[in-house]
CSV table of C-alpha atoms in Angstrom, one decimal:
chain,number,residue,atom,x,y,z
A,1037,MET,CA,0.0,0.0,0.0
A,1038,THR,CA,1.2,3.5,-0.7
A,1039,ARG,CA,3.1,5.1,2.2
A,1040,VAL,CA,1.3,8.0,3.8
A,1041,ASP,CA,4.3,9.1,6.0
A,1042,VAL,CA,6.4,10.3,3.1
A,1043,SER,CA,7.9,13.8,3.7
A,1044,THR,CA,7.1,16.9,1.8
A,1045,ALA,CA,10.7,17.1,0.7
A,1046,GLU,CA,10.5,13.7,-0.8
A,1047,LEU,CA,7.2,14.5,-2.5
A,1048,ALA,CA,8.9,17.6,-4.0
A,1049,GLU,CA,11.8,15.4,-5.3
A,1050,ARG,CA,9.3,13.0,-6.9
A,1051,ALA,CA,7.4,15.9,-8.5
A,1052,HIS,CA,10.7,17.2,-9.9
A,1053,ARG,CA,11.7,13.9,-11.4
A,1054,ALA,CA,8.2,13.5,-12.9
A,1055,ARG,CA,8.6,16.9,-14.6
A,1056,GLU,CA,11.9,15.9,-16.0
A,1057,ALA,CA,10.2,12.7,-17.4
A,1058,VAL,CA,7.4,14.8,-18.9
A,1059,LEU,CA,10.0,16.9,-20.8
A,1060,ALA,CA,11.7,13.7,-21.9
A,1061,MET,CA,8.4,12.5,-23.4
A,1062,GLY,CA,7.9,15.9,-25.0
A,1063,ALA,CA,11.3,15.4,-26.7
A,1064,THR,CA,10.2,12.1,-28.4
A,1065,GLU,CA,9.2,11.8,-32.0
A,1066,HIS,CA,5.6,12.9,-31.5
A,1067,GLY,CA,5.9,15.4,-28.6
A,1068,THR,CA,3.2,15.6,-25.9
A,1069,HIS,CA,0.9,17.9,-24.0
A,1070,VAL,CA,3.6,19.5,-22.0
A,1071,GLY,CA,1.8,22.5,-20.4
A,1072,GLY,CA,-1.2,20.6,-19.0
A,1073,SER,CA,0.9,17.8,-17.8
A,1074,LEU,CA,3.2,20.1,-15.9
A,1075,SER,CA,0.3,21.8,-14.2
A,1076,ALA,CA,-1.0,18.5,-13.0
A,1077,VAL,CA,2.2,16.9,-11.7
A,1078,ASP,CA,2.0,18.2,-8.1
A,1079,MET,CA,-1.6,17.0,-7.6
A,1080,LEU,CA,-0.8,13.5,-9.0
A,1081,THR,CA,2.4,13.3,-6.9
A,1082,VAL,CA,0.4,14.0,-3.7
A,1083,LEU,CA,-2.4,11.6,-4.7
A,1084,TYR,CA,-0.1,8.7,-5.5
A,1085,GLY,CA,2.5,9.5,-2.8
A,1086,ALA,CA,0.4,10.2,0.2
A,1087,VAL,CA,-3.4,9.8,-0.4
A,1088,LEU,CA,-4.5,6.9,-2.6
A,1089,ARG,CA,-4.8,3.4,-1.1
A,1090,LEU,CA,-3.0,1.4,-3.7
A,1091,ARG,CA,-0.7,-1.6,-4.2
A,1092,PRO,CA,1.5,-1.0,-7.2
A,1093,ASP,CA,2.6,-4.6,-7.2
A,1094,ASP,CA,-1.0,-5.7,-7.3
A,1095,PRO,CA,-2.8,-3.1,-9.5
A,1096,GLU,CA,-6.1,-5.0,-9.4
A,1097,TRP,CA,-6.3,-5.2,-5.6
A,1098,PRO,CA,-10.0,-5.2,-4.9
A,1099,ASP,CA,-9.9,-2.6,-2.0
A,1100,ARG,CA,-7.9,0.0,-3.9
A,1101,ASP,CA,-8.9,3.5,-4.5
A,1102,TRP,CA,-9.8,4.4,-8.1
A,1103,PHE,CA,-8.2,7.2,-10.0
A,1104,VAL,CA,-9.5,8.5,-13.4
A,1105,LEU,CA,-7.5,11.0,-15.5
A,1106,SER,CA,-10.3,12.7,-17.3
A,1107,LYS,CA,-8.0,15.1,-18.9
A,1108,GLY,CA,-6.4,12.2,-20.7
A,1109,HIS,CA,-4.2,14.4,-22.9
A,1110,ALA,CA,-2.0,14.9,-19.8
A,1111,SER,CA,-1.0,11.3,-20.0
A,1112,ALA,CA,2.7,12.1,-19.7
A,1113,ALA,CA,2.2,13.4,-16.2
A,1114,LEU,CA,0.3,10.2,-15.2
A,1115,TYR,CA,2.9,8.0,-16.8
A,1116,ALA,CA,5.7,9.8,-15.0
A,1117,VAL,CA,4.0,9.5,-11.6
A,1118,LEU,CA,3.0,5.9,-12.1
A,1119,ALA,CA,6.6,5.0,-13.0
A,1120,GLU,CA,7.9,7.0,-10.0
A,1121,HIS,CA,5.6,5.0,-7.7
A,1122,GLY,CA,6.5,1.5,-9.0
A,1123,TYR,CA,3.9,0.6,-11.6
A,1124,PHE,CA,6.4,0.0,-14.3
A,1125,PRO,CA,10.1,0.8,-14.8
A,1126,PRO,CA,10.9,4.5,-15.3
A,1127,GLU,CA,12.9,3.6,-18.4
A,1128,GLU,CA,9.7,2.6,-20.2
A,1129,CYS,CA,8.8,6.3,-20.3
A,1130,HIS,CA,11.3,6.5,-23.2
A,1131,THR,CA,8.9,4.4,-25.3
A,1132,TYR,CA,6.2,7.1,-25.1
A,1133,GLY,CA,4.2,7.4,-28.3
A,1134,ARG,CA,6.1,4.6,-30.2
A,1135,ARG,CA,4.3,1.9,-32.1
A,1136,HIS,CA,3.3,-1.0,-29.8
A,1137,SER,CA,4.2,1.0,-26.6
A,1138,ARG,CA,2.0,0.7,-23.6
A,1139,LEU,CA,2.4,4.5,-23.2
A,1140,ALA,CA,0.0,6.0,-25.8
A,1141,GLY,CA,-0.9,9.6,-26.3
A,1142,HIS,CA,-4.0,9.0,-24.1
A,1143,PRO,CA,-4.0,6.4,-21.3
A,1144,LEU,CA,-5.0,2.9,-22.2
A,1145,ARG,CA,-6.2,0.1,-19.9
A,1146,ARG,CA,-3.3,-2.2,-20.9
A,1147,LEU,CA,-1.0,-0.1,-18.7
A,1148,PRO,CA,-0.9,-1.1,-15.0
A,1149,GLY,CA,-2.4,1.6,-12.9
A,1150,VAL,CA,-4.8,2.9,-15.6
A,1151,GLU,CA,-8.4,2.1,-14.7
A,1152,PHE,CA,-10.1,3.5,-17.8
A,1153,PRO,CA,-9.0,4.7,-21.3
A,1154,THR,CA,-9.7,8.4,-21.3
A,1155,GLY,CA,-9.1,11.5,-23.4
A,1156,SER,CA,-12.5,12.1,-24.9
A,1157,LEU,CA,-13.1,15.1,-22.7
A,1158,GLY,CA,-16.2,15.2,-20.4
A,1159,HIS,CA,-16.5,11.5,-19.6
A,1160,GLY,CA,-14.1,11.0,-16.7
A,1161,LEU,CA,-16.3,12.3,-14.0
A,1162,SER,CA,-19.1,10.0,-15.0
A,1163,LEU,CA,-16.8,7.0,-14.9
A,1164,ALA,CA,-15.5,8.0,-11.4
A,1165,ALA,CA,-19.1,8.6,-10.2
A,1166,GLY,CA,-20.0,5.1,-11.5
A,1167,VAL,CA,-17.4,3.3,-9.5
A,1168,ALA,CA,-18.1,5.4,-6.4
A,1169,LEU,CA,-21.7,4.5,-6.7
A,1170,ALA,CA,-20.9,0.8,-7.1
A,1171,ALA,CA,-18.7,0.9,-4.0
A,1172,ALA,CA,-21.4,2.7,-2.0
A,1173,ARG,CA,-24.1,0.3,-3.0
A,1174,THR,CA,-22.1,-2.7,-2.1
A,1175,GLY,CA,-20.8,-1.4,1.2
A,1176,ARG,CA,-17.1,-1.3,0.1
A,1177,SER,CA,-14.6,1.3,1.3
A,1178,ASN,CA,-13.2,2.1,-2.1
A,1179,ARG,CA,-12.9,5.8,-3.0
A,1180,ALA,CA,-12.9,7.4,-6.4
A,1181,PHE,CA,-10.8,10.4,-7.5
A,1182,VAL,CA,-10.9,12.1,-10.9
A,1183,LEU,CA,-8.7,14.9,-12.3
A,1184,LEU,CA,-10.5,17.2,-14.7
A,1185,GLY,CA,-9.2,20.0,-16.9
A,1186,ASP,CA,-10.9,23.4,-16.4
A,1187,GLY,CA,-11.7,23.8,-20.1
A,1188,GLU,CA,-13.3,20.3,-20.0
A,1189,LEU,CA,-16.0,21.7,-17.7
A,1190,GLN,CA,-17.5,23.4,-20.8
A,1191,GLU,CA,-18.8,19.9,-21.7
A,1192,GLY,CA,-22.4,19.4,-20.6
A,1193,SER,CA,-21.9,15.7,-19.7
A,1194,ASN,CA,-19.8,16.9,-16.7
A,1195,TRP,CA,-22.7,18.8,-15.2
A,1196,GLU,CA,-25.0,15.8,-15.6
A,1197,ALA,CA,-22.5,13.8,-13.6
A,1198,ILE,CA,-22.2,16.6,-11.1
A,1199,MET,CA,-25.9,16.7,-10.5
A,1200,SER,CA,-26.2,12.9,-10.2
A,1201,ALA,CA,-23.3,12.5,-7.8
A,1202,ALA,CA,-24.7,15.1,-5.4
A,1203,GLN,CA,-28.2,13.6,-5.6
A,1204,LEU,CA,-26.8,10.2,-4.8
A,1205,GLY,CA,-24.7,11.5,-1.9
A,1206,LEU,CA,-21.4,10.1,-3.1
A,1207,ASP,CA,-19.1,11.3,-0.4
A,1208,ASN,CA,-16.6,8.7,-1.6
A,1209,LEU,CA,-16.1,10.7,-4.7
A,1210,THR,CA,-13.6,13.6,-5.1
A,1211,ALA,CA,-13.0,15.7,-8.2
A,1212,LEU,CA,-9.9,17.8,-8.7
A,1213,VAL,CA,-10.0,20.6,-11.2
A,1214,ASP,CA,-6.7,21.7,-12.8
A,1215,ARG,CA,-7.6,25.4,-12.9
A,1216,ASN,CA,-4.7,26.6,-15.1
A,1217,GLY,CA,-7.0,28.9,-17.1
A,1218,TRP,CA,-6.1,27.6,-20.5
A,1219,GLN,CA,-7.5,25.4,-23.2
A,1220,ILE,CA,-6.3,24.6,-26.7
A,1221,SER,CA,-8.0,27.7,-28.2
A,1222,GLY,CA,-6.8,30.1,-25.5
A,1223,ARG,CA,-8.0,31.4,-22.2
A,1224,THR,CA,-11.0,29.5,-20.8
A,1225,GLU,CA,-12.8,32.7,-19.8
A,1226,GLU,CA,-12.4,34.0,-23.4
A,1227,SER,CA,-14.0,30.8,-24.8
A,1228,VAL,CA,-16.8,29.8,-22.6
A,1229,GLY,CA,-16.6,31.5,-19.2
A,1230,LEU,CA,-16.6,29.2,-16.2
A,1231,GLU,CA,-16.7,31.7,-13.4
A,1232,PRO,CA,-18.1,31.9,-10.7
A,1233,LEU,CA,-16.9,28.3,-10.8
A,1234,ALA,CA,-16.9,27.6,-7.1
A,1235,ASP,CA,-20.5,28.8,-6.7
A,1236,ARG,CA,-21.6,26.7,-9.6
A,1237,TRP,CA,-20.4,23.5,-8.0
A,1238,ARG,CA,-21.9,24.5,-4.6
A,1239,HIS,CA,-25.3,25.2,-6.2
A,1240,PHE,CA,-25.1,21.7,-7.7
A,1241,GLY,CA,-24.7,20.2,-4.2
A,1242,TRP,CA,-20.9,19.7,-3.8
A,1243,THR,CA,-18.6,20.8,-1.1
A,1244,VAL,CA,-16.0,23.0,-2.6
A,1245,VAL,CA,-12.4,23.4,-1.4
A,1246,GLU,CA,-10.2,25.9,-3.1
A,1247,THR,CA,-6.4,25.6,-2.9
A,1248,ASP,CA,-3.0,26.1,-4.5
A,1249,GLY,CA,-2.5,23.2,-6.9
A,1250,HIS,CA,1.3,23.5,-6.5
A,1251,ASP,CA,1.4,23.7,-2.7
A,1252,LEU,CA,2.2,20.1,-1.6
A,1253,ASP,CA,1.4,20.6,2.0
A,1254,ALA,CA,-2.0,22.3,1.2
A,1255,LEU,CA,-2.9,19.5,-1.2
A,1256,ARG,CA,-2.0,16.9,1.3
A,1257,ALA,CA,-4.1,18.5,4.0
A,1258,VAL,CA,-7.1,18.9,1.8
A,1259,LEU,CA,-6.9,15.4,0.3
A,1260,GLY,CA,-6.2,13.8,3.7
A,1261,ALA,CA,-9.4,15.2,5.2
A,1262,LEU,CA,-12.0,13.6,3.0
A,1263,PRO,CA,-14.9,13.7,2.7
A,1264,ALA,CA,-15.0,17.4,3.4
A,1265,THR,CA,-18.7,17.0,4.2
A,1266,PRO,CA,-20.2,13.6,5.0
A,1267,GLY,CA,-22.9,12.7,2.6
A,1268,ARG,CA,-21.6,15.1,-0.2
A,1269,PRO,CA,-19.0,14.7,-2.9
A,1270,THR,CA,-16.0,17.0,-2.7
A,1271,VAL,CA,-14.5,19.1,-5.5
A,1272,VAL,CA,-11.0,20.6,-5.1
A,1273,LEU,CA,-10.6,23.7,-7.3
A,1274,ALA,CA,-6.8,23.8,-7.6
A,1275,LYS,CA,-5.3,27.0,-8.9
A,1276,THR,CA,-2.4,26.0,-11.1
A,1277,VAL,CA,0.0,27.4,-13.7
A,1278,LYS,CA,0.1,25.8,-17.2
A,1279,GLY,CA,3.7,24.7,-17.8
A,1280,ARG,CA,4.6,24.9,-14.1
A,1281,GLY,CA,8.3,24.6,-13.3
A,1282,VAL,CA,9.6,25.5,-16.8
A,1283,PRO,CA,9.9,29.3,-17.2
A,1284,ILE,CA,9.7,29.3,-21.0
A,1285,PHE,CA,6.4,27.4,-20.9
A,1286,GLU,CA,4.7,28.9,-17.8
A,1287,ASP,CA,1.3,30.4,-18.4
A,1288,ARG,CA,1.8,30.2,-22.2
A,1289,LYS,CA,-0.7,29.0,-24.8
A,1290,LYS,CA,2.3,27.6,-26.8
A,1291,SER,CA,3.0,25.0,-24.1
A,1292,HIS,CA,-0.3,23.2,-24.8
A,1293,TYR,CA,1.3,20.7,-27.1
A,1294,VAL,CA,5.1,20.7,-27.8
A,1295,LYS,CA,7.6,18.6,-29.7
A,1296,LEU,CA,10.8,19.6,-28.0
A,1297,THR,CA,13.8,19.8,-30.3
A,1298,PRO,CA,17.1,18.7,-28.6
A,1299,ARG,CA,18.0,22.4,-28.1
A,1300,LEU,CA,14.6,23.3,-26.7
A,1301,HIS,CA,14.7,20.2,-24.4
A,1302,GLU,CA,18.0,21.2,-23.1
A,1303,ARG,CA,16.8,24.8,-22.5
A,1304,ALA,CA,13.6,23.5,-20.8
A,1305,LEU,CA,15.6,21.2,-18.5
A,1306,ALA,CA,18.0,23.9,-17.6
A,1307,GLY,CA,15.1,26.2,-16.6
A,1308,LEU,CA,13.4,23.5,-14.6
A,1309,ARG,CA,16.6,22.5,-12.7
A,1310,ALA,CA,17.5,26.2,-12.0
A,1311,ARG,CA,14.0,26.7,-10.5
A,1312,ARG,CA,14.4,23.6,-8.4
A,1313,ARG,CA,17.8,24.7,-7.0
A,1314,ASN,CA,16.3,28.1,-6.1
A,1315,GLN,CA,13.5,26.4,-4.3
A,1316,THR,CA,15.8,24.2,-2.2
């Protein structure tokens, strides 16, 4: 089972290694969704390092918590974190995007640790609500977590799931929203405005917690105190920065999907490592 006594310093090191792995996947033949992967790394690191009840050596353990990456285009972040936590060798990340690789552009069920194939935006919350409902109806202790992109919330299917989960009282369901403010076409608020986002979730019957999606201690505190309200699902609105950790990509539309040339990869790594040194 995942250790829950890991230090914040160790979580920070894991997150840094995961970011380096994301950049390496972005430097492969096909590139990857760098910006949205980097904004999600800290949340995934805390989930897998200190929150989720899992057994990496037994991915099908019946009492495990379930995690769904609804923003499946951020697969590089998930792969990096799964490898970091023992689901497969980190060296396999170098096969990302290649023919016959288990690490496809969007997560596939054939990879240990992936519960559902995702990437068709707007479906992940329904999947997570379904397994949460199954656990509740059968008296099991399994919990379900789902990570959503903020632009993804423009999909109406999410709001059907939000209404249903509240009506069913699924307090074993937690949604995390990667609120980096960007989608492929530009700023979310310039496309289809989401604000006041917290109020919208509250009015649909969820308990809302707002936090810094890059503050490991804050994330750990929030995710370690679930359900926030018994009898209600919880949503964590995590304020993040697209491209977090790499100065040339931070809060930039151009970081949405990147194929890093050798020179750009070197530059991105240098910026990431310099930022890490300054933080420590």
